[in-house]
PDB file of C-alpha atoms in Angstrom:
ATOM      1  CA  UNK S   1     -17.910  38.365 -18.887  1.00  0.00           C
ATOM      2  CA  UNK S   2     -20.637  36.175 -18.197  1.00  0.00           C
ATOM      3  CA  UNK S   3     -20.954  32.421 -19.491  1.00  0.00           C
ATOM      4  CA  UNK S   4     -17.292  31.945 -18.475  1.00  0.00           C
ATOM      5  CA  UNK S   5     -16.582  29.241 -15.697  1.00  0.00           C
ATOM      6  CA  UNK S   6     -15.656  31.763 -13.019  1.00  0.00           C
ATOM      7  CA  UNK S   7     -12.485  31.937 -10.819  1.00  0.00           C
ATOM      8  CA  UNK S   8     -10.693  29.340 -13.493  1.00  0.00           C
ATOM      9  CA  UNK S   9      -7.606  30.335 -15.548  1.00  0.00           C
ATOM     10  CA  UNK S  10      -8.100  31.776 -18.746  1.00  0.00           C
ATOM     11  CA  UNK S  11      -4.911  30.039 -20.662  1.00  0.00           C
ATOM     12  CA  UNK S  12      -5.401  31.241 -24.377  1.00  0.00           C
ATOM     13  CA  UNK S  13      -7.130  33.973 -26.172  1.00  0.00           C
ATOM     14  CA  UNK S  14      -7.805  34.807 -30.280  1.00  0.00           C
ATOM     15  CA  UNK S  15      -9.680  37.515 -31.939  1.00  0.00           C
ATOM     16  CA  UNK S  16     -11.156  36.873 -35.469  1.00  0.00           C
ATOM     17  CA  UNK S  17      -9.600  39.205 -37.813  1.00  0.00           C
ATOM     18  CA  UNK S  18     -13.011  40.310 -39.822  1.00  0.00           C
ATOM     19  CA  UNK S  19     -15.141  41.260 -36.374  1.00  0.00           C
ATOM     20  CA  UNK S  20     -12.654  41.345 -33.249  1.00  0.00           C
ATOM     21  CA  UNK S  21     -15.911  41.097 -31.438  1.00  0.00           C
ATOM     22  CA  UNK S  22     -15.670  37.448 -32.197  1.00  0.00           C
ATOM     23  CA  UNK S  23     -13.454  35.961 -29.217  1.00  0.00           C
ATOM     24  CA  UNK S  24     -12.237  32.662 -28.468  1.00  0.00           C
ATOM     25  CA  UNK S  25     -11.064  31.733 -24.584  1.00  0.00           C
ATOM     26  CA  UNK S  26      -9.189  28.060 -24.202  1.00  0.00           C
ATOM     27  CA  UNK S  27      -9.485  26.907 -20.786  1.00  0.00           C
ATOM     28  CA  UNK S  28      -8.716  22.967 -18.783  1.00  0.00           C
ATOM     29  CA  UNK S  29     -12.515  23.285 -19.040  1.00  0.00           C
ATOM     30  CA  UNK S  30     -12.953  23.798 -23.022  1.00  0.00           C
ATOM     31  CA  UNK S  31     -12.343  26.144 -25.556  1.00  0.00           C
ATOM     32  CA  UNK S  32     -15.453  29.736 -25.201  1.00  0.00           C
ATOM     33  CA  UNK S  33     -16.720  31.817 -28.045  1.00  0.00           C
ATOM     34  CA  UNK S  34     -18.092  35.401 -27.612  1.00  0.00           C
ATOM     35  CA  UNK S  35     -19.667  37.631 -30.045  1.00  0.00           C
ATOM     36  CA  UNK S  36     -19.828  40.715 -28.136  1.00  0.00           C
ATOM     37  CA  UNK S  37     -16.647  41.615 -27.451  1.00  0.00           C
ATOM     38  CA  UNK S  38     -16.645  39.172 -24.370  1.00  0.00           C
ATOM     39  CA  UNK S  39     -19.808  40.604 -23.062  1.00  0.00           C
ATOM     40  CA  UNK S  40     -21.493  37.231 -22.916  1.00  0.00           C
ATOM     41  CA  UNK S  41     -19.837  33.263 -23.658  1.00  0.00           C
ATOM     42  CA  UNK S  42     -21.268  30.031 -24.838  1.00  0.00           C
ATOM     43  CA  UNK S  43     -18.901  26.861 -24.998  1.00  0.00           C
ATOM     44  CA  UNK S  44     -17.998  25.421 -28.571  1.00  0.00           C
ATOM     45  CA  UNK S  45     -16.361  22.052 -29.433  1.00  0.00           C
ATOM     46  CA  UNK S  46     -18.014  20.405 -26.545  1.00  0.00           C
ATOM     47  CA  UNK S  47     -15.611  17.246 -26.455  1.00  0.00           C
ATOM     48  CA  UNK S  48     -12.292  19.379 -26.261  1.00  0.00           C
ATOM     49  CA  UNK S  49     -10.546  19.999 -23.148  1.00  0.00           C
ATOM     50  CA  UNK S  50      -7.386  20.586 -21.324  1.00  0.00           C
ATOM     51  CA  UNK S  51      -6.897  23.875 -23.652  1.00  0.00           C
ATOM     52  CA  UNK S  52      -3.688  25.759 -23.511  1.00  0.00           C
ATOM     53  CA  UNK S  53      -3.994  27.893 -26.457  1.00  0.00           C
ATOM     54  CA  UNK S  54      -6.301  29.050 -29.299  1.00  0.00           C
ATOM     55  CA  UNK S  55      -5.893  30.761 -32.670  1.00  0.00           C
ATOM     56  CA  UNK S  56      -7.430  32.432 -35.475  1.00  0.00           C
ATOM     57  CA  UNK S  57      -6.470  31.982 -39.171  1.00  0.00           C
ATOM     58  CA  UNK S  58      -6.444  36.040 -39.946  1.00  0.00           C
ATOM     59  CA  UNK S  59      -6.952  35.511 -43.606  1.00  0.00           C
ATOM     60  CA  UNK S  60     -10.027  32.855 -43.161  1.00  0.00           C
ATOM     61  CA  UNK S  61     -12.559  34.328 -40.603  1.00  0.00           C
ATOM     62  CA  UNK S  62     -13.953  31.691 -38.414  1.00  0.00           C
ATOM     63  CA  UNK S  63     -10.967  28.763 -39.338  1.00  0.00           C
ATOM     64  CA  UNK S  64      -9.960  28.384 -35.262  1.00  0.00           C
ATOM     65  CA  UNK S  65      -7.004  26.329 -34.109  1.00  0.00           C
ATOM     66  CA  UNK S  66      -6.936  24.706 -30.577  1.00  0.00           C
ATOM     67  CA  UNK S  67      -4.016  23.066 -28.913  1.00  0.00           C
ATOM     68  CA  UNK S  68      -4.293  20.781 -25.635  1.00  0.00           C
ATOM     69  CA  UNK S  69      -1.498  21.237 -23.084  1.00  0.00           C
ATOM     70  CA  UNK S  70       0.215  18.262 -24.280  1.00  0.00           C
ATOM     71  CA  UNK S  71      -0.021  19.400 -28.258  1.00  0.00           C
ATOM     72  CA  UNK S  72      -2.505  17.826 -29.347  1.00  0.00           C
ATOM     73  CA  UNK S  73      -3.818  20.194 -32.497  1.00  0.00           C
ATOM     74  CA  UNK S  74      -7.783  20.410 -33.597  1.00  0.00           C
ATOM     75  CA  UNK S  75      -9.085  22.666 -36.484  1.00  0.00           C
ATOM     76  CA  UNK S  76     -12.139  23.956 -36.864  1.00  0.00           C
ATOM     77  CA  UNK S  77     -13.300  25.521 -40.378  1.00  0.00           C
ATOM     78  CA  UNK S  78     -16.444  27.224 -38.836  1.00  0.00           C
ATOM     79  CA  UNK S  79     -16.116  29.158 -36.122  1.00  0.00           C
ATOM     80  CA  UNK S  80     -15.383  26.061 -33.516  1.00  0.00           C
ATOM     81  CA  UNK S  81     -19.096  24.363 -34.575  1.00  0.00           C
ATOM     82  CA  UNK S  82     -16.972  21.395 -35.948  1.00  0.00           C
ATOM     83  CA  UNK S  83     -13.599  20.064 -35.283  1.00  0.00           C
ATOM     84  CA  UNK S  84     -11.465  17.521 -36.616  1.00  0.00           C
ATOM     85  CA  UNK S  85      -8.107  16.715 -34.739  1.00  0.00           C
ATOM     86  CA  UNK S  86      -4.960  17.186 -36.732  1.00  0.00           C
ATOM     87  CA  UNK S  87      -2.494  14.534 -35.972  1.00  0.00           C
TER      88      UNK S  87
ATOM     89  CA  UNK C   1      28.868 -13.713 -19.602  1.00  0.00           C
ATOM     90  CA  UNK C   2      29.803  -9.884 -20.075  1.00  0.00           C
ATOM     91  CA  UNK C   3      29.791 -10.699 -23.787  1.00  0.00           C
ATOM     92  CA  UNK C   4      25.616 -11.441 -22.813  1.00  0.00           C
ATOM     93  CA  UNK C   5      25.499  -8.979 -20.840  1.00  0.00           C
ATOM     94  CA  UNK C   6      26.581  -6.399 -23.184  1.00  0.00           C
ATOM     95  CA  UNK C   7      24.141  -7.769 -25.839  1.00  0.00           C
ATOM     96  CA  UNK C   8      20.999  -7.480 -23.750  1.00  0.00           C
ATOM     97  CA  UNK C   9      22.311  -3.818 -22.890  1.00  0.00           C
ATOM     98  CA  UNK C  10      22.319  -3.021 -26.572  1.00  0.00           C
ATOM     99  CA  UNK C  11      19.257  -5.253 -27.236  1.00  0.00           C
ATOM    100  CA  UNK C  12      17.495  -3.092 -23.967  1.00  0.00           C
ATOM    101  CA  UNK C  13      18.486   0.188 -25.606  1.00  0.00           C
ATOM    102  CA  UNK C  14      17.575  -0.606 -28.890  1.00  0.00           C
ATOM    103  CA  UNK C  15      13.857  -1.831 -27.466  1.00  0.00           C
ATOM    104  CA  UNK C  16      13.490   1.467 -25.543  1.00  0.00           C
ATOM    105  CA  UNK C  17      14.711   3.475 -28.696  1.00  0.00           C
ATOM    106  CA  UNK C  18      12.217   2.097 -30.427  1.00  0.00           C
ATOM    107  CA  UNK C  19       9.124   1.874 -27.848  1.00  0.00           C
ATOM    108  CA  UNK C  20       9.709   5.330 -27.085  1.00  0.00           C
ATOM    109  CA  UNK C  21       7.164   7.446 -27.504  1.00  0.00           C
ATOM    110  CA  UNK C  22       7.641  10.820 -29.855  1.00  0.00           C
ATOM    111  CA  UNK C  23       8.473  13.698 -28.064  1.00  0.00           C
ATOM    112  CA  UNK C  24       9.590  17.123 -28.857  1.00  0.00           C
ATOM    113  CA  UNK C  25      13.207  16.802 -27.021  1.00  0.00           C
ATOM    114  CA  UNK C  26      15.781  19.797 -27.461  1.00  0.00           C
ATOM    115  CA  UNK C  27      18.000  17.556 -30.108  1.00  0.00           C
ATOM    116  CA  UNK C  28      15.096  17.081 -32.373  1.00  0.00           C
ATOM    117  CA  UNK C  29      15.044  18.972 -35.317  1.00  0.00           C
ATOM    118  CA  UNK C  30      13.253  16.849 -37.643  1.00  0.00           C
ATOM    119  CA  UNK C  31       9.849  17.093 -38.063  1.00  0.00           C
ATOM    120  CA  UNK C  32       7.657  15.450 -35.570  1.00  0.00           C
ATOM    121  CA  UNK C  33       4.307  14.291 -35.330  1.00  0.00           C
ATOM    122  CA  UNK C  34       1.939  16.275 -32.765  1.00  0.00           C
ATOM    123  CA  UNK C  35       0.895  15.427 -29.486  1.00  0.00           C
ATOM    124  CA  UNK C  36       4.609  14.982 -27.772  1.00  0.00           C
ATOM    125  CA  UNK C  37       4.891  18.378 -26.395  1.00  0.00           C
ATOM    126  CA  UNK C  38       5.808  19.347 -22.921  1.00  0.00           C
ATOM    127  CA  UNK C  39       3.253  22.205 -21.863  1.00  0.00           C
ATOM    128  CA  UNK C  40       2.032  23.976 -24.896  1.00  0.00           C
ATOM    129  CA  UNK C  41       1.387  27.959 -24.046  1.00  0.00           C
ATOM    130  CA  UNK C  42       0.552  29.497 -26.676  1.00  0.00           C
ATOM    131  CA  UNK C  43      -0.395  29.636 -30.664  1.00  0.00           C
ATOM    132  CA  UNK C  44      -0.621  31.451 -33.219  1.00  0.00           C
ATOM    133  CA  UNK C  45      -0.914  31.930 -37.248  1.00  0.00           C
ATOM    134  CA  UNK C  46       1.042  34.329 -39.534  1.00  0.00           C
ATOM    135  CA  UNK C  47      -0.254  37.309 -41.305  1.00  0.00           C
ATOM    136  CA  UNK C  48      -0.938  34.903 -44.191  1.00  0.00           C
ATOM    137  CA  UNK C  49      -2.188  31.924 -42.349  1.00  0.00           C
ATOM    138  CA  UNK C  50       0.063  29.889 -43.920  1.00  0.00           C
ATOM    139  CA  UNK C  51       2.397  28.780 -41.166  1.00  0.00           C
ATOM    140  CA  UNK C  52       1.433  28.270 -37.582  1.00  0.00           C
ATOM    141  CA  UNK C  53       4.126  28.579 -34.790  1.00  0.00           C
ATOM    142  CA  UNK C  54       3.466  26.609 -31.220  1.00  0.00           C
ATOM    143  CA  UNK C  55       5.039  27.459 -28.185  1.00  0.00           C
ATOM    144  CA  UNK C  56       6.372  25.436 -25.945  1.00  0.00           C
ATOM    145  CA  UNK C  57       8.073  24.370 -22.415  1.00  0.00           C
ATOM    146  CA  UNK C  58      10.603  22.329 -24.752  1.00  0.00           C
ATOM    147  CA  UNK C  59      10.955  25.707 -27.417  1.00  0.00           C
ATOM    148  CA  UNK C  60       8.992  27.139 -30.342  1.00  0.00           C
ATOM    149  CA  UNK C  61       7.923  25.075 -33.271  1.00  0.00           C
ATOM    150  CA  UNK C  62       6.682  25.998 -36.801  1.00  0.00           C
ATOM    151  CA  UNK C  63       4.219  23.925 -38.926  1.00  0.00           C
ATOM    152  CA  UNK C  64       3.484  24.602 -42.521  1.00  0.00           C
ATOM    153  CA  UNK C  65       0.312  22.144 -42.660  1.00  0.00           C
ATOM    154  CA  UNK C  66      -2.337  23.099 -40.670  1.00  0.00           C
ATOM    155  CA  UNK C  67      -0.494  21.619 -37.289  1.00  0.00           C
ATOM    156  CA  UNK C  68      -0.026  18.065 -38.775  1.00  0.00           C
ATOM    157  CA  UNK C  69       3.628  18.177 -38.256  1.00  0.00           C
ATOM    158  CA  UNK C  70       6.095  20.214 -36.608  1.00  0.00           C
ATOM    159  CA  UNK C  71       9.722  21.862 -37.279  1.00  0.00           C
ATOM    160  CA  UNK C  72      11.373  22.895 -34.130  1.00  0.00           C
ATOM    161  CA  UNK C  73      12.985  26.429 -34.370  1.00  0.00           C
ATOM    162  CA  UNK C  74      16.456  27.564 -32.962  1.00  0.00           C
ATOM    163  CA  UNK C  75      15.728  30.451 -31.350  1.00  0.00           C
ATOM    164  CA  UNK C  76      18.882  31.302 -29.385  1.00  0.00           C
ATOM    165  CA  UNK C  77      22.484  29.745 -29.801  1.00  0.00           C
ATOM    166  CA  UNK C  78      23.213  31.512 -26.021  1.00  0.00           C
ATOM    167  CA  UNK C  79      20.123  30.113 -24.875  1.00  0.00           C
ATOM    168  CA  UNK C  80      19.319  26.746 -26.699  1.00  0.00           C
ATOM    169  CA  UNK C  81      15.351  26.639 -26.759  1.00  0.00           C
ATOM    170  CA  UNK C  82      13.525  28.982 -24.284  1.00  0.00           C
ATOM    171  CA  UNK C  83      10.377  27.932 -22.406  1.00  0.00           C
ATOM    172  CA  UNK C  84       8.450  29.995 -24.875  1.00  0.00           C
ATOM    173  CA  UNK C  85       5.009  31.530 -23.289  1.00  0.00           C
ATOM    174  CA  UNK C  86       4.085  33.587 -25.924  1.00  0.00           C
ATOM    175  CA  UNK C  87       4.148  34.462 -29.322  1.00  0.00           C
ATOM    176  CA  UNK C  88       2.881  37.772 -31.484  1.00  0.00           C
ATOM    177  CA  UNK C  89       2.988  37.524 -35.211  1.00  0.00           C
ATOM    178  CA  UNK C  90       3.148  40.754 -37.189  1.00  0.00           C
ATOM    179  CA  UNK C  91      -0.598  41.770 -38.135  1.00  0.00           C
ATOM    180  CA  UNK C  92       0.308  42.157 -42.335  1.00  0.00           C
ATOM    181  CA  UNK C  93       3.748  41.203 -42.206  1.00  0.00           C
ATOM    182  CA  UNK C  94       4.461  36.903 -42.226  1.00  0.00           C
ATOM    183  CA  UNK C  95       8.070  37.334 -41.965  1.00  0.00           C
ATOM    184  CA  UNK C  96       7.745  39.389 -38.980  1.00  0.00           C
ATOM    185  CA  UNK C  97       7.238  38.294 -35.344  1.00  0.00           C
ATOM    186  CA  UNK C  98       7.956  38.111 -31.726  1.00  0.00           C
ATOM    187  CA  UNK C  99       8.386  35.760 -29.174  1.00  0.00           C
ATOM    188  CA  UNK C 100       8.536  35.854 -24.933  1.00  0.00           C
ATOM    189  CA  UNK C 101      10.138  33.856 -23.292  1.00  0.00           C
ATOM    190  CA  UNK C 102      10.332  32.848 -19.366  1.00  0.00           C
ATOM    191  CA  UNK C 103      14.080  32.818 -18.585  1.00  0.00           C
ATOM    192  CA  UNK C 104      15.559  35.006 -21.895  1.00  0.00           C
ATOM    193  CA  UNK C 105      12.841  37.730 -23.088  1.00  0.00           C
ATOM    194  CA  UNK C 106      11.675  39.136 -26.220  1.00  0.00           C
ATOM    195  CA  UNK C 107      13.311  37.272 -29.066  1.00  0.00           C
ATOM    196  CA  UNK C 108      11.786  39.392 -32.707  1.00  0.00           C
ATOM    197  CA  UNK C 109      12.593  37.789 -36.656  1.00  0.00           C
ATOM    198  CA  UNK C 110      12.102  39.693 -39.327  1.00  0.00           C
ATOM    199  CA  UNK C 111      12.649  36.478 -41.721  1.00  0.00           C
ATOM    200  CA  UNK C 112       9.527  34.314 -40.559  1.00  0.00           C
ATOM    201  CA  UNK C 113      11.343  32.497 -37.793  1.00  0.00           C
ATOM    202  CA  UNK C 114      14.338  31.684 -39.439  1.00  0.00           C
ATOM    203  CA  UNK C 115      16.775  33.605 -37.422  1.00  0.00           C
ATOM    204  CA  UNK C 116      15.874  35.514 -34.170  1.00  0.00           C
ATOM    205  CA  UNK C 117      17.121  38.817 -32.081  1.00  0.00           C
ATOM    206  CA  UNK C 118      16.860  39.598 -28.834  1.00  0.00           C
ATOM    207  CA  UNK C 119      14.723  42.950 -28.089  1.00  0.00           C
ATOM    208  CA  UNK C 120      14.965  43.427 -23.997  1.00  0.00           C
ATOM    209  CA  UNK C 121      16.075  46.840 -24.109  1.00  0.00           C
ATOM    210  CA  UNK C 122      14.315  48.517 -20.652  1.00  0.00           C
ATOM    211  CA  UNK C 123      13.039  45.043 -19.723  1.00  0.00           C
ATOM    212  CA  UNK C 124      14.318  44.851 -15.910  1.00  0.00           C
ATOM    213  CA  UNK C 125      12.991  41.134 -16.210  1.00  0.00           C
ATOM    214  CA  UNK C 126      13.348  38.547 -18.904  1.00  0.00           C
ATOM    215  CA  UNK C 127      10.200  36.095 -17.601  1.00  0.00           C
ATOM    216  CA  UNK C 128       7.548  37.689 -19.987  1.00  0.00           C
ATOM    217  CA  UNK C 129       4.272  36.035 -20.081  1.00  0.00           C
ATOM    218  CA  UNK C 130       2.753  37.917 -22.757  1.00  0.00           C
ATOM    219  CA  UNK C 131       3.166  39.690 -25.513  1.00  0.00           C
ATOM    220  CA  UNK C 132       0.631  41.778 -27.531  1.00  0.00           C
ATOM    221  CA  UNK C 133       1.116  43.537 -31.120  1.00  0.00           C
ATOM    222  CA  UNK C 134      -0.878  46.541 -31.972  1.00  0.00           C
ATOM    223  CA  UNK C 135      -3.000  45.337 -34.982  1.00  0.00           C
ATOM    224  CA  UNK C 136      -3.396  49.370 -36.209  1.00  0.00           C
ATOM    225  CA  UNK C 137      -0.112  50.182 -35.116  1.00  0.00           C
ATOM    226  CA  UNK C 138       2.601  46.849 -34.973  1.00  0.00           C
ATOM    227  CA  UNK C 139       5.640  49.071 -33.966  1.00  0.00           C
ATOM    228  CA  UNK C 140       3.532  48.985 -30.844  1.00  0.00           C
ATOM    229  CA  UNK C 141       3.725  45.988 -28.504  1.00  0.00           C
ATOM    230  CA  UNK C 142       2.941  45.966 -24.493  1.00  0.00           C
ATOM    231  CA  UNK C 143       4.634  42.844 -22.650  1.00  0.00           C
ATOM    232  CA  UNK C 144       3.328  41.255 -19.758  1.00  0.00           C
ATOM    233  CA  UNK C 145       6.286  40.619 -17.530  1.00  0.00           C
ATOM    234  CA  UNK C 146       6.624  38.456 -13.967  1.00  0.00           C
ATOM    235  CA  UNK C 147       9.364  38.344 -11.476  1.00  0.00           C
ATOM    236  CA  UNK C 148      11.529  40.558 -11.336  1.00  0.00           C
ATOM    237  CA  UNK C 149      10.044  43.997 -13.097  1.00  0.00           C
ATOM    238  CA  UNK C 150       6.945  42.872 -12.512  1.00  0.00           C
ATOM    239  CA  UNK C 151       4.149  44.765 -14.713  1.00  0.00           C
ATOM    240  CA  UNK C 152       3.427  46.019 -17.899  1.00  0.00           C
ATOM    241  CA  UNK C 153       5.654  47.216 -20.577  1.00  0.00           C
ATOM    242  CA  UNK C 154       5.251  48.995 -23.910  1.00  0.00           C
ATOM    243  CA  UNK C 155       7.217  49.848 -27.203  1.00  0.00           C
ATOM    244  CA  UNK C 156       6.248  51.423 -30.011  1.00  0.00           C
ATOM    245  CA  UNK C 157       9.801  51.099 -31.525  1.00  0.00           C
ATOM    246  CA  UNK C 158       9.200  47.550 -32.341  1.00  0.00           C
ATOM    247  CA  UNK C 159      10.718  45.917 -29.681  1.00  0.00           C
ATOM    248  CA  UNK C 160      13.889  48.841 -29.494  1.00  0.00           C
ATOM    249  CA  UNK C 161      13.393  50.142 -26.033  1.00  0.00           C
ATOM    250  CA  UNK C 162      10.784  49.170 -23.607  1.00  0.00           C
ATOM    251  CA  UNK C 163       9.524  51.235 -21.245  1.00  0.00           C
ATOM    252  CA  UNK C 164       7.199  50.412 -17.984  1.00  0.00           C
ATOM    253  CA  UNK C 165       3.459  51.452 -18.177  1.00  0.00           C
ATOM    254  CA  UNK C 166       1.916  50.297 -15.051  1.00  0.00           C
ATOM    255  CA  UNK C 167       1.767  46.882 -12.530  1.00  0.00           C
ATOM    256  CA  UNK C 168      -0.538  45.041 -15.537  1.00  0.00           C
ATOM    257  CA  UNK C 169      -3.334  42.774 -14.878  1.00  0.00           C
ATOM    258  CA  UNK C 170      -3.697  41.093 -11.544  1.00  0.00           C
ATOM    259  CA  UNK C 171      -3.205  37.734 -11.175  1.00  0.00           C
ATOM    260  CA  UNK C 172      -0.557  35.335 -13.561  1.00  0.00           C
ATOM    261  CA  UNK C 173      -0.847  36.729 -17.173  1.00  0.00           C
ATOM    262  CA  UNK C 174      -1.282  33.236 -19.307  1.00  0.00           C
ATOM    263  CA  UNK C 175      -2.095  35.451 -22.571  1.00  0.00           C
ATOM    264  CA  UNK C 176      -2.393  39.117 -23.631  1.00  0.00           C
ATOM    265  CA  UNK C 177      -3.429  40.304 -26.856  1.00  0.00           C
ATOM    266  CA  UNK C 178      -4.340  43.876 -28.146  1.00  0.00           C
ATOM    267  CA  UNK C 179      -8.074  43.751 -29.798  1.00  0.00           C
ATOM    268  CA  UNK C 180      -8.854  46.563 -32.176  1.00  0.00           C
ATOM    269  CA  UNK C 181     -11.871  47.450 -30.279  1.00  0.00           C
ATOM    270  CA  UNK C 182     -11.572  51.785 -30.135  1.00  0.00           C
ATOM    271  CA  UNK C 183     -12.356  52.720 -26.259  1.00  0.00           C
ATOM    272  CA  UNK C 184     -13.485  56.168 -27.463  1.00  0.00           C
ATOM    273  CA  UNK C 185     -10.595  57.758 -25.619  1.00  0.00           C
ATOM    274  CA  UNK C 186      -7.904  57.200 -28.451  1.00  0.00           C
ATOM    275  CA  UNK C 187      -6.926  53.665 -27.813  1.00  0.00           C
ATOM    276  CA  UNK C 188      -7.936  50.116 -28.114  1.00  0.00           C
ATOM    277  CA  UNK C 189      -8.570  47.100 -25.345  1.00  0.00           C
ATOM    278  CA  UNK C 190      -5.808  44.520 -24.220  1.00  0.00           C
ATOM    279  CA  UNK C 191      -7.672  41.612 -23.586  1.00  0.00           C
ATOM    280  CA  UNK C 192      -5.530  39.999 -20.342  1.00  0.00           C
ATOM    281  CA  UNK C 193      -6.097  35.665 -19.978  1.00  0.00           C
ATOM    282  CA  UNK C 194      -5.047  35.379 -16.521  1.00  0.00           C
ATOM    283  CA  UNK C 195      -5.534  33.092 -12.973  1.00  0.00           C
ATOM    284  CA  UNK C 196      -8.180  35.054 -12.258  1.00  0.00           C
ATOM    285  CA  UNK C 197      -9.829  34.807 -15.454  1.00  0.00           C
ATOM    286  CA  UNK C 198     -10.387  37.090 -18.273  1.00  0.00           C
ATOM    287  CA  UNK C 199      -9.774  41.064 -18.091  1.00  0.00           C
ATOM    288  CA  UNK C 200      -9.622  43.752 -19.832  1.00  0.00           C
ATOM    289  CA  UNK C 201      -8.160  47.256 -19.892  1.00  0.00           C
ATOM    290  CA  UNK C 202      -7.535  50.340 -22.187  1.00  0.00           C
ATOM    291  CA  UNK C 203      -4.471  50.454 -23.370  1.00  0.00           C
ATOM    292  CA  UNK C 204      -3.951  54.228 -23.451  1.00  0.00           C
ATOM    293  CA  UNK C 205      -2.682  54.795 -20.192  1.00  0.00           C
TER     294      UNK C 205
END
C-alpha cells in the first residue's frame, strides 16, 4: 500500500468498473488513485480535501465523484486529472 | 410595548428564516442545494449511473443530476432518517440497493430508493459500518458491524439471514467494498477503509 499517508483514516473507497485495479481512496488529506490493485498510490485532484467519500460512475470508466464531509460534491470526467465542483 | 415587542419577535424570526443557511434538516424534503450536510459517509452511483445516493449523519439523499441537487429519502417511518454510513447499490440492477445504518441496520429497496425494508435477520447489532455487494454474485453481501456483534457478517440470500464470518478488519471500518479481484483460492478481495488505513482480505473464509 505504499504512496498512502500512513496511520491516517481511510474514509471512502471506489473501484472502476472496466479494471477494478483502478482504486480511488478519499481521505481529510485528499482523494488517492491506484492502478495496481492498491499496490502503489499517487494523489489526484491536488486542491481537494476533507474527503469523506468517493465514487465511480460504473457505466463511464474513469467519471469519479468526491464528496467533502460537509457535502460539498466535485466530478471528475477523467479519472480525477480534472475536477469541477458541482454546486 | 408588547405590541413592539411581538413585532421585532416576528421581524427576528423572519430575519433568521431567511439568513439561514441551507441545510439538510430531517423536515426537508424538497430538494436542496449541496454543501449543507451534516457528516457525509459515504457515496455511491446506481448500476446505470444515472442517480447518485449520499449518505448522511442527517439520512440518505438521492440526486438525479450529477450531485447538483439533492432529494432526501424516507427510509424508515419507525426510525425517521438513520445516520446512514453506508450504502451498496446492486452491481446490474438500479432499482436494487442497500443501505447500513448506525442505530437501525440493513435497510434493502428493490424500487430504486423509493420504499425501503429492513434485512437484520442474524445481525446481533444494528451499528453497521459497511456494507459490501458481491459484483459476480449480488445475493452476496458481507457487513461490517460495531458494537454490539462486533465483526463481520455475510449473506448470500440478499440480505435474508446473516450469518457471522469472523471479528473483520481491525480498527473502525469507515468503508468496505468487495473488488472483483480472483485470489486464486475461489474468492475475491474486500477492500476494508478503516482508522488504521487501508486493508485487505480474501473473502472466502
Amino acid at each position: 500500500m505504499g504512496g498512502l499517508p500512513a496511520n491516517r483514516t481511510v474514509n471512502g473507497f471506489a473501484v472502476d468498473t472496466d479494471n477494478p485495479k483502478v482504486m480511488y481512496v478519499a481521505m481529510r488529506d485528499g482523494l488517492f488513485k491506484s492502478t495496481d490493485a492498491g499496490e502503489t498510490w499517487k494523489p489526484v485532484g491536488k486542491d481537494l480535501r476533507n474527503l469523506a467519500a468517493v465514487a465511480v460512475n460504473p457505466k463511464r470508466s474513469g467519471e469519479v465523484y468526491v464528496a467533502t464531509a460537509d457535502g460539498v460534491i466535485f466530478k471528475s470526467p477523467d479519472g480525477g486529472m480534472t475536477w469541477k465542483r458541482q454546486q | 410595548m408588547r405590541q413592539r415587542l411581538t413585532v421585532f419577535t416576528v421581524l427576528g424570526a423572519l430575519a433568521m428564516l431567511l439568513t439561514a443557511p441551507p441545510t439538510a434538516s430531517p423536515a426537508q424534503e424538497s430538494p436542496s442545494k449541496g454543501g449543507g450536510f451534516e457528516h457525509v459517509h459515504a457515496l455511491a452511483a446506481d448500476a446505470e449511473g444515472r442517480r447518485l445516493f449520499l449518505g448522511a449523519h442527517t439520512g440518505l439523499f438521492r440526486s438525479e443530476d450529477g450531485g447538483r441537487s439533492w432529494r432526501k429519502v424516507a427510509l424508515s417511518a419507525k426510525h425517521g432518517h438513520p445516520d446512514v454510513m453506508t450504502i451498496a447499490p446492486h452491481p446490474r440492477d438500479p432499482l436494487v440497493l442497500y443501505v447500513g445504518t448506525h442505530e437501525a441496520g440493513v435497510f434493502q429497496s428493490t424500487d430504486g430508493g423509493s420504499t425501503w425494508k429492513e434485512a437484520n435477520n442474524g445481525l446481533p447489532g444494528l451499528d453497521v459500518h459497511g456494507l459490501a455487494i458481491d459484483p459476480n454474485a449480488p445475493q452476496k453481501l458481507h457487513a461490517a458491524v460495531r458494537e454490539k456483534g462486533d465483526g463481520l457478517y455475510r449473506t448470500t440470500d440478499g440480505g435474508g439471514k446473516w450469518v457471522r464470518v469472523d471479528d473483520g478488519p481491525g480498527g473502525e471500518v469507515k468503508v468496505l467494498t468487495s473488488v472483483n479481484i480472483p485470489t486464486g483460492m475461489g474468492g475475491i478481495y474486500l477492500y476494508a477503509g478503516t482508522a488504521e488505513g487501508l486493508q485487505r482480505n480474501p473473502d472466502c473464509f
